[in-house]
Short mmCIF file of C-alpha atoms in Angstrom, two decimals:
data_model
loop_
_atom_site.label_atom_id
_atom_site.label_comp_id
_atom_site.label_asym_id
_atom_site.label_seq_id
_atom_site.Cartn_x
_atom_site.Cartn_y
_atom_site.Cartn_z
CA LEU A 3 27.03 78.81 160.39
CA VAL A 4 27.37 78.77 164.14
CA ALA A 5 30.83 79.88 163.85
CA LEU A 6 30.13 82.86 161.37
CA VAL A 7 27.56 84.16 163.86
CA HIS A 8 29.57 83.56 166.95
CA ALA A 9 32.55 85.70 165.30
CA GLY A 10 29.89 88.17 163.97
CA VAL A 11 28.42 88.56 167.49
CA HIS A 12 31.93 89.16 168.93
CA LEU A 13 32.81 92.02 166.25
CA SER A 14 29.46 93.78 166.73
CA LEU A 15 30.00 93.59 170.04
CA ALA A 16 33.56 95.18 170.19
CA VAL A 17 32.04 97.91 167.95
CA VAL A 18 29.08 98.77 170.55
CA LEU A 19 31.53 98.56 173.27
CA LEU A 20 33.71 100.89 171.65
CA LEU A 21 31.02 103.40 170.84
CA LEU A 22 29.86 103.12 174.35
CA LEU A 23 33.29 104.01 175.96
CA GLU A 24 33.41 106.86 173.61
CA LEU A 25 30.15 108.18 174.61
CA GLY A 26 30.83 107.64 178.15
CA VAL A 27 34.18 109.93 177.84
CA GLU A 28 32.22 112.58 175.77
CA VAL A 29 29.46 112.75 178.40
CA CYS A 30 32.16 113.17 181.49
CA ILE A 31 33.57 115.81 179.51
CA LYS A 32 30.61 117.75 178.55
CA TYR A 33 28.63 117.33 181.79
CA GLU A 34 31.13 116.85 184.40
CA HIS A 35 33.64 118.98 182.87
CA LEU A 36 36.17 116.61 182.97
CA GLY A 37 39.81 117.45 181.93
CA ASN A 38 38.92 121.18 181.86
CA ASP A 39 41.36 122.32 184.31
CA GLY A 40 44.33 120.40 182.49
CA LEU A 41 46.73 117.86 183.91
CA GLY A 42 47.72 117.68 187.54
CA SER A 43 44.05 119.34 188.89
CA MET A 44 44.17 116.52 191.54
CA TYR A 45 47.53 117.74 192.64
CA ARG A 46 46.42 121.38 192.53
CA TRP A 47 43.63 120.58 194.88
CA PHE A 48 45.55 118.76 196.98
CA GLU A 49 47.91 121.64 197.40
CA ALA A 50 44.68 123.95 198.16
CA TYR A 51 43.67 121.51 200.88
CA GLN A 52 47.10 121.09 202.49
CA GLU A 53 47.46 124.92 202.58
CA ALA A 54 44.00 125.47 203.92
CA HIS A 55 43.77 122.81 206.80
CA PHE A 56 47.62 122.15 207.24
CA PRO A 57 49.13 125.56 207.29
CA ASP A 58 53.21 125.12 207.48
CA PRO A 59 54.32 128.46 209.56
CA MET A 60 57.70 127.12 209.81
CA GLY A 61 58.31 126.30 206.43
CA LEU A 62 58.83 122.54 206.91
CA ARG A 63 57.42 121.83 203.32
CA THR A 64 59.92 124.24 201.95
CA MET A 65 62.49 122.59 203.79
CA ALA A 66 61.66 119.13 202.82
CA HIS A 67 61.57 119.99 199.01
CA ARG A 68 65.32 121.27 199.41
CA TRP A 69 66.65 118.73 201.38
CA SER A 70 64.98 116.14 199.26
CA MET A 71 66.28 117.82 196.22
CA GLY A 72 62.81 118.07 194.50
CA LEU A 73 61.47 114.60 195.44
CA TYR A 74 59.11 115.97 197.63
CA PRO A 75 56.42 117.01 196.54
CA GLY A 76 57.53 115.84 193.03
CA VAL A 77 56.91 111.91 193.68
CA ILE A 78 53.45 112.90 195.00
CA GLN A 79 52.57 115.12 192.27
CA ALA A 80 53.74 112.39 189.64
CA ALA A 81 51.56 109.84 191.52
CA MET A 82 48.46 111.70 191.15
CA VAL A 83 49.17 112.49 187.45
CA VAL A 84 49.72 108.66 186.80
CA TYR A 85 46.67 107.42 188.63
CA ASP A 86 44.31 110.23 187.46
CA ILE A 87 43.59 108.34 184.27
CA PRO A 88 40.29 109.87 183.47
CA GLU A 89 41.45 113.24 183.53
CA ALA A 90 44.53 112.26 181.24
CA VAL A 91 42.19 110.62 178.73
CA ALA A 92 40.14 113.93 178.39
CA VAL A 93 42.71 116.14 178.38
CA ALA A 94 43.92 114.39 175.53
CA ARG A 95 40.78 114.21 173.65
CA ASN A 96 39.96 117.91 174.44
CA THR A 97 43.45 118.78 172.75
CA ILE A 98 42.57 116.32 169.38
CA CYS A 99 39.24 117.49 169.34
CA ALA A 100 40.09 121.21 169.26
CA ALA A 101 42.53 120.84 166.56
CA PRO A 102 41.24 121.33 162.74
CA SER A 103 41.98 117.79 162.32
CA VAL A 104 42.58 114.52 163.76
CA ALA A 105 46.32 114.34 162.63
CA ALA A 106 46.84 117.86 163.98
CA GLY A 107 45.38 117.14 167.28
CA PHE A 108 47.61 114.21 167.75
CA ALA A 109 50.71 116.40 166.41
CA GLN A 110 49.87 118.61 169.63
CA LEU A 111 50.30 115.60 171.92
CA SER A 112 53.69 114.43 173.41
CA ARG A 113 54.44 110.98 173.25
CA LEU A 114 53.81 110.23 176.82
CA GLN A 115 50.33 112.04 176.46
CA VAL A 116 49.86 109.96 173.54
CA THR A 117 50.68 106.85 175.11
CA ALA A 118 48.51 107.58 178.35
CA TYR A 119 45.59 108.45 176.07
CA TYR A 120 45.39 105.15 174.46
CA ALA A 121 46.63 103.22 177.73
CA GLY A 122 43.70 104.80 179.69
CA MET A 123 41.35 103.91 176.72
CA LEU A 124 42.27 100.30 176.51
CA ALA A 125 42.23 100.05 180.28
CA TYR A 126 38.61 101.07 180.36
CA TYR A 127 37.76 99.50 177.17
CA TRP A 128 39.26 96.04 178.85
CA LEU A 129 36.73 96.44 181.72
CA LEU A 130 33.83 96.50 179.62
CA ALA A 131 35.04 94.03 177.08
CA ILE A 132 35.88 91.21 179.50
CA PRO A 133 32.47 90.42 181.09
CA ALA A 134 30.87 91.06 177.81
CA MET A 135 32.95 88.62 175.65
CA GLY A 136 32.67 86.35 178.43
CA PHE A 137 28.68 86.32 178.12
CA VAL A 138 28.91 86.05 174.54
CA PHE A 139 31.33 82.83 174.47
CA GLY A 140 29.16 81.21 177.66
CA LEU A 141 26.06 81.89 175.41
CA TYR A 142 27.51 80.22 172.29
CA LEU A 143 28.60 76.87 174.55
CA TYR A 144 25.13 76.69 175.99
CA VAL A 145 23.66 76.87 172.46
CA CYS A 146 26.28 74.18 171.09
CA VAL A 147 25.48 71.84 173.95
CA CYS A 148 22.00 72.22 174.23
CA TRP A 149 20.78 72.61 170.68
CA PHE A 150 23.83 71.21 168.39
CA HIS A 151 25.45 68.77 170.94
CA VAL A 152 29.03 69.71 170.42
CA HIS A 153 31.76 71.35 172.66
CA TYR A 154 31.07 69.25 175.73
CA ASP A 155 34.54 69.36 176.86
CA GLU A 156 34.90 73.23 176.43
CA ALA A 157 31.40 73.63 178.18
CA PHE A 158 32.40 71.23 180.98
CA SER A 159 35.69 72.97 181.45
CA ALA A 160 34.37 76.47 181.95
CA LEU A 161 32.00 75.14 184.54
CA ARG A 162 35.07 74.31 186.78
CA ILE A 163 33.58 71.35 188.31
CA ALA A 164 35.83 69.28 190.37
CA ASN A 165 33.97 66.03 189.92
CA PHE A 166 32.90 63.64 187.43
CA LYS A 167 36.07 63.13 185.77
CA GLY A 168 37.33 60.64 183.53
CA LEU A 169 40.41 59.29 181.74
CA THR A 170 41.46 56.86 178.99
CA ARG A 171 44.79 55.06 178.34
CA LEU A 172 45.75 52.99 175.66
CA HIS A 173 48.28 49.90 175.85
CA ILE A 174 49.49 48.10 172.83
CA THR A 175 50.73 44.56 173.80
CA LYS A 176 54.03 42.60 172.37
CA GLU A 177 51.39 40.62 170.25
CA GLY A 178 49.95 43.83 169.06
CA ASP A 179 46.42 43.89 170.57
CA LEU A 180 45.25 47.13 171.76
CA GLU A 181 44.11 47.31 175.11
CA ILE A 182 41.81 50.14 176.47
CA PHE A 183 41.74 51.15 180.19
CA SER A 184 39.07 53.85 180.86
CA LEU A 185 38.24 55.22 184.30
CA GLY A 186 35.56 57.36 185.27
CA ILE A 187 34.55 58.88 188.80
CA GLU A 188 31.76 60.72 189.84
CA LYS A 189 33.07 62.67 192.78
CA VAL A 190 36.76 63.33 193.17
CA PRO A 191 38.37 62.85 196.61
CA THR A 192 39.73 65.62 198.64
CA GLY A 193 42.03 63.53 201.06
CA TRP A 194 44.41 60.87 200.54
CA ARG A 195 46.11 58.00 202.29
CA GLU A 196 49.12 55.88 201.30
CA ASP A 197 47.97 52.40 200.28
CA GLN A 198 50.17 49.58 201.65
CA ARG A 199 49.05 47.03 199.12
CA TRP A 200 50.93 48.91 196.59
CA TYR A 201 54.21 47.51 198.32
CA GLY A 202 52.76 44.05 197.96
CA ALA A 203 53.48 41.55 195.59
CA GLN A 204 50.21 42.43 193.60
CA GLY A 205 51.01 46.19 194.07
CA GLY A 206 52.71 48.60 191.58
CA GLY A 207 55.69 49.94 193.81
CA GLY A 208 59.19 48.33 193.50
CA GLY A 209 58.74 47.51 189.79
CA ARG A 210 57.95 43.57 190.39
CA VAL A 211 54.46 44.12 188.46
CA ALA A 212 53.76 46.46 185.53
CA SER A 213 51.30 49.56 186.98
CA HIS A 214 48.90 48.48 183.91
CA ALA A 215 48.79 44.81 185.04
CA ALA A 216 48.96 45.22 189.13
CA ALA A 217 45.86 44.77 191.14
CA PHE A 218 46.88 47.89 193.17
CA PRO A 219 48.80 50.05 190.56
CA SER A 220 48.38 53.49 192.68
CA ARG A 221 50.27 54.20 195.94
CA TRP A 222 47.55 56.59 197.01
CA VAL A 223 43.78 55.65 197.87
CA PRO A 224 41.15 57.90 198.90
CA ALA A 225 40.92 58.33 202.88
CA THR A 226 37.37 57.74 203.00
CA PRO A 227 34.78 55.66 201.08
CA THR A 228 32.76 58.61 199.93
CA GLY A 229 35.79 59.63 197.80
CA GLY A 230 35.43 57.00 195.10
CA GLY A 231 36.17 53.81 197.08
CA GLU A 232 39.60 52.04 197.98
CA GLY A 233 40.28 50.55 194.78
CA GLY A 234 43.43 51.13 192.63
#
């Protein structure tokens, strides 16, 4: 039941975010006149500003255009069109909405315009969906841990707490007995030093003693006692 509710909330929120995105685009088009000037309005504004504040009586810009074989100002114009995602989305949407049908509107767009429209909408939807879906999933883990007492591992991992770690190792002896080695630590060390006892007769170094039977199985121990003691 909890899983079904969780999935239902995700699907409902996805639809709500999509409607919210559509509403935001429509508001910007209607009240902010986004996309009414067509593609390249940013570059046209740049040209007008450049002519008004940086006159070129010697014709240097024309010379640069000729010497670069059109790379100047073509690269600047292309960059401004690519990075002006809201305008690309608005222009495509205006074209689609002005057509008699949605199919006819998409037919009037080039493949590049359709790709830019979907990519732009996906980018903004992604920005809306990531925090919203993360909140829903976090709420799901909170409810499962506090009320249903499940998903402890997933909830603890999501907190990304460096301390309170543990592990369990299983060993089957030659006689067929099962040995369980469990280790838990409240504070994980941040500094380490080499333990010279690891090289000794009771250490795990050199292969003289099996690591699970060695008194000092680890080559490294915490540098400070607050890191969890000096034992292996």
